[in-house]
Short mmCIF file of C-alpha atoms in Angstrom, two decimals:
data_model
loop_
_atom_site.label_atom_id
_atom_site.label_comp_id
_atom_site.label_asym_id
_atom_site.label_seq_id
_atom_site.Cartn_x
_atom_site.Cartn_y
_atom_site.Cartn_z
CA PHE A 1 -10.15 64.63 76.15
CA LEU A 2 -10.78 67.50 73.75
CA LYS A 3 -9.00 67.53 70.41
CA ASP A 4 -6.90 70.57 69.52
CA ASP A 5 -9.66 71.95 67.27
CA ASN A 6 -12.16 71.76 70.14
CA ARG A 7 -10.06 73.36 72.85
CA TYR A 8 -11.25 76.76 74.01
CA LYS A 9 -9.90 79.50 76.26
CA LYS A 10 -11.46 81.26 79.20
CA PHE A 11 -13.91 83.95 77.99
CA GLN A 12 -14.25 82.42 74.54
CA TRP A 13 -17.55 81.77 72.80
CA VAL A 14 -18.28 78.18 71.84
CA GLU A 15 -21.21 76.60 70.04
CA VAL A 16 -22.32 73.24 71.43
CA ASP A 17 -25.33 70.94 71.55
CA LEU A 18 -26.59 70.54 75.11
CA GLU A 19 -29.07 68.38 76.93
CA LYS A 20 -30.27 68.62 80.53
CA SER A 21 -28.34 66.29 82.82
CA LYS A 22 -30.44 63.28 83.75
CA LYS A 23 -28.53 62.52 86.95
CA ASP A 24 -27.65 65.98 88.25
CA ASN A 25 -30.84 67.90 88.96
CA ARG A 26 -29.22 71.25 89.69
CA PRO A 27 -30.88 73.92 87.48
CA GLU A 28 -27.74 74.87 85.52
CA SER A 29 -26.36 71.34 85.04
CA PHE A 30 -26.24 70.39 81.38
CA LYS A 31 -24.27 67.87 79.36
CA ILE A 32 -22.46 68.52 76.08
CA THR A 33 -23.89 65.80 73.86
CA ASN A 34 -20.82 65.47 71.63
CA PRO A 35 -17.54 67.13 72.73
CA ASP A 36 -16.01 66.37 69.31
CA ASP A 37 -18.49 68.79 67.72
CA ILE A 38 -17.60 71.81 69.86
CA LYS A 39 -17.32 74.81 67.53
CA VAL A 40 -14.78 77.33 68.87
CA LEU A 41 -15.74 80.94 68.08
CA SER A 42 -14.30 84.36 68.95
CA ALA A 43 -12.59 85.17 72.23
CA VAL A 44 -13.66 88.14 74.38
CA GLY A 45 -10.63 90.31 75.07
CA THR A 46 -9.57 92.59 77.92
CA GLU A 47 -9.44 95.88 75.99
CA ARG A 48 -10.57 99.12 77.67
CA ASP A 49 -10.41 97.73 81.19
CA TRP A 50 -12.38 94.55 80.38
CA GLU A 51 -15.23 96.63 78.90
CA HIS A 52 -16.68 93.83 76.73
CA ARG A 53 -16.33 91.15 79.42
CA ARG A 54 -17.88 93.42 82.04
CA ARG A 55 -20.84 94.18 79.79
CA LEU A 56 -21.46 90.50 79.06
CA VAL A 57 -21.18 89.42 82.68
CA LEU A 58 -22.60 92.33 84.65
CA GLU A 59 -25.39 93.51 82.34
CA ASN A 60 -26.82 90.15 81.29
CA SER A 61 -27.39 88.45 84.61
CA GLU A 62 -28.59 89.28 88.09
CA ILE A 63 -25.86 90.43 90.46
CA HIS A 64 -26.58 88.95 93.88
CA THR A 65 -25.57 90.73 97.08
CA ASN A 66 -27.50 88.77 99.72
CA PHE A 67 -26.13 85.36 100.63
CA PRO A 68 -29.13 84.06 102.63
CA LYS A 69 -31.26 84.50 99.49
CA LEU A 70 -28.69 82.55 97.44
CA ILE A 71 -28.72 79.68 99.93
CA LYS A 72 -32.51 79.66 100.04
CA ALA A 73 -32.66 79.51 96.23
CA ALA A 74 -30.27 76.55 96.19
CA HIS A 75 -32.26 74.64 98.80
CA ALA A 76 -35.40 75.26 96.72
CA ASN A 77 -33.48 73.96 93.67
CA LYS A 78 -33.99 77.24 91.82
CA LEU A 79 -30.32 78.21 91.50
CA SER A 80 -26.90 76.59 91.50
CA LEU A 81 -24.72 79.18 89.74
CA ALA A 82 -24.66 82.92 90.38
CA THR A 83 -22.65 86.12 90.13
CA PHE A 84 -22.15 87.61 93.59
CA LYS A 85 -20.77 91.00 94.62
CA PRO A 86 -19.44 91.16 98.20
CA SER A 87 -20.11 94.34 100.15
CA LYS A 88 -16.67 94.11 101.74
CA VAL A 89 -13.72 91.71 101.37
CA ILE A 90 -12.08 91.16 104.74
CA ASP A 91 -9.25 88.75 104.00
CA LEU A 92 -7.96 85.84 101.96
CA VAL A 93 -7.28 82.98 104.35
CA CYS A 94 -4.67 80.34 103.60
CA GLU A 95 -4.76 77.02 105.47
CA ASP A 96 -2.72 73.84 105.20
CA ALA A 97 -4.46 71.03 103.33
CA GLU A 98 -3.73 67.37 102.63
CA THR A 99 -1.09 66.97 99.95
CA ASP A 100 -2.70 63.92 98.35
CA TRP A 101 -6.27 63.17 97.33
CA PRO A 102 -7.80 60.67 99.79
CA PRO A 103 -8.16 57.30 97.95
CA GLU A 104 -11.73 56.79 99.15
CA LYS A 105 -12.69 60.25 97.87
CA LEU A 106 -11.14 59.51 94.48
CA GLU A 107 -13.26 56.39 94.17
CA THR A 108 -16.38 58.36 95.04
CA VAL A 109 -15.53 61.14 92.58
CA LEU A 110 -14.94 58.71 89.70
CA ALA A 111 -18.13 56.84 90.53
CA ASN A 112 -20.10 60.09 90.52
CA LEU A 113 -18.54 61.17 87.21
CA LYS A 114 -19.62 57.89 85.61
CA GLN A 115 -23.12 58.13 87.05
CA ARG A 116 -23.55 61.71 85.82
CA ASP A 117 -22.64 60.75 82.22
CA LEU A 118 -19.64 63.06 81.98
CA PHE A 119 -17.60 60.30 80.34
CA ASP A 120 -18.18 57.70 77.71
CA GLU A 121 -17.51 54.07 78.54
CA GLY A 122 -13.87 53.55 79.51
CA GLU A 123 -12.89 57.22 79.62
CA ALA A 124 -13.16 57.54 83.41
CA GLU A 125 -10.34 55.03 83.83
CA GLU A 126 -8.09 57.35 81.79
CA PHE A 127 -9.10 60.44 83.70
CA GLU A 128 -6.18 62.24 85.38
CA LEU A 129 -6.79 64.54 88.30
CA VAL A 130 -4.82 67.73 88.67
CA LYS A 131 -2.12 67.76 91.32
CA LYS A 132 -3.66 68.61 94.68
CA LEU A 133 -2.82 71.98 96.20
CA PRO A 134 -1.18 71.63 99.64
CA LYS A 135 -2.99 74.83 100.66
CA LYS A 136 -6.65 75.79 100.92
CA PHE A 137 -7.60 79.39 100.11
CA SER A 138 -10.84 81.08 101.21
CA TYR A 139 -12.19 84.61 100.91
CA ARG A 140 -13.65 86.14 104.07
CA PHE A 141 -16.19 88.81 103.19
CA GLU A 142 -19.45 90.49 104.13
CA ASP A 143 -22.68 90.53 102.12
CA ASP A 144 -25.32 93.26 102.24
CA THR A 145 -26.50 91.98 105.65
CA GLY A 146 -23.09 92.82 107.13
CA LYS A 147 -22.57 89.24 108.29
CA PRO A 148 -19.02 87.87 107.84
CA ARG A 149 -18.82 84.79 105.63
CA LYS A 150 -16.11 82.49 104.40
CA LEU A 151 -16.07 80.69 101.05
CA MET A 152 -13.41 78.42 99.60
CA VAL A 153 -11.89 79.63 96.31
CA GLU A 154 -11.78 76.89 93.67
CA ASP A 155 -10.68 79.26 90.90
CA TRP A 156 -8.32 77.40 88.55
CA GLU A 157 -6.19 80.54 88.06
CA LEU A 158 -5.48 80.80 91.80
CA GLY A 159 -4.13 77.25 91.79
CA MET A 160 -1.94 77.95 88.78
CA LEU A 161 -0.61 81.12 90.43
CA TYR A 162 0.37 79.08 93.49
CA TRP A 163 2.24 76.46 91.39
CA ASN A 164 4.01 79.21 89.41
CA CYS A 165 5.11 80.95 92.63
CA LEU A 166 6.27 77.64 94.06
CA ARG A 167 8.81 77.33 91.25
CA LYS A 168 10.69 80.29 92.71
CA HIS A 169 9.79 80.20 96.42
CA ASP A 170 9.08 77.88 99.33
CA GLU A 171 5.49 76.90 100.18
CA GLU A 172 4.85 79.62 102.73
CA THR A 173 6.23 82.40 100.50
CA ALA A 174 4.25 81.09 97.52
CA ALA A 175 1.06 81.09 99.60
CA ARG A 176 1.78 84.63 100.85
CA LYS A 177 2.21 85.90 97.28
CA VAL A 178 -1.11 84.34 96.25
CA ARG A 179 -2.79 85.97 99.25
CA GLU A 180 -1.27 89.36 98.41
CA LYS A 181 -2.35 89.13 94.75
CA TYR A 182 -5.96 88.15 95.50
CA LEU A 183 -6.32 90.71 98.28
CA LYS A 184 -5.02 93.38 95.92
CA LEU A 185 -7.62 92.31 93.35
CA ALA A 186 -10.32 92.62 95.99
CA ARG A 187 -9.23 96.05 97.14
CA GLU A 188 -8.31 97.69 93.84
CA THR A 189 -10.92 96.31 91.42
CA ASP A 190 -14.70 96.00 91.21
CA ILE A 191 -14.51 92.37 92.28
CA HIS A 192 -17.29 89.81 91.79
CA PHE A 193 -17.39 86.10 92.56
CA PHE A 194 -18.80 83.38 90.35
CA VAL A 195 -20.27 81.02 92.93
CA GLY A 196 -21.65 77.53 92.44
CA THR A 197 -23.14 74.87 94.65
CA THR A 198 -21.48 71.50 95.14
CA TYR A 199 -23.43 68.47 93.99
CA GLU A 200 -23.33 66.86 97.42
CA TRP A 201 -24.56 69.84 99.47
CA HIS A 202 -26.77 71.65 96.95
CA LEU A 203 -30.10 70.95 98.66
CA ARG A 204 -29.05 70.59 102.27
CA GLY A 205 -25.77 72.34 103.08
CA THR A 206 -25.69 75.19 105.56
CA ASN A 207 -23.67 76.97 102.89
CA PRO A 208 -23.57 74.85 99.70
CA TYR A 209 -21.53 77.33 97.62
CA VAL A 210 -17.86 77.66 96.67
CA ILE A 211 -16.19 80.40 94.61
CA ILE A 212 -15.49 78.87 91.21
CA GLY A 213 -14.23 82.07 89.58
CA VAL A 214 -13.03 85.52 90.56
CA PHE A 215 -14.09 88.28 88.17
#
């Protein structure tokens, strides 16, 4: 719903007015009070091996390495977003998923979006969901306890990579190329995960987190 002047890129500074969400009590959940007033500022580039991005991300926030502590903080409602560094990446797992969004889940999602004030009156009816990936990707990794863990990757760029590969290949080949790319990232770069809790499982899930970005 953003106008062209308000659209921003990944790793771009924006200036916005925020207020704490009244219906989502997770610590980092805020609402942009007026999306039409988003002021788009400078973008942070990738020069010198992501030097500026790395400094902003890795020097200005705590880097978590222990997953039990992250889960405990979520259940205590002290944390819902974090930067996490795995001790070891084991694999990227690809599994078949439903090709269509379940109708009952769509109804629940739209109802929750309305309740959490993400849309003005009438906008939710116009809301278009992205096409559902027929595959589900998850990183298997170890934290500093050495325990293997598995987290679903909800990174938007992974989904786009899959759709781009699918233009040239069949589903299985496209999935294999995504797996190869994200395993290469894990093994050849100083990889970190941006993890966030889901609204439904934030306070009570055995593991309430998903990977919402790969850095």
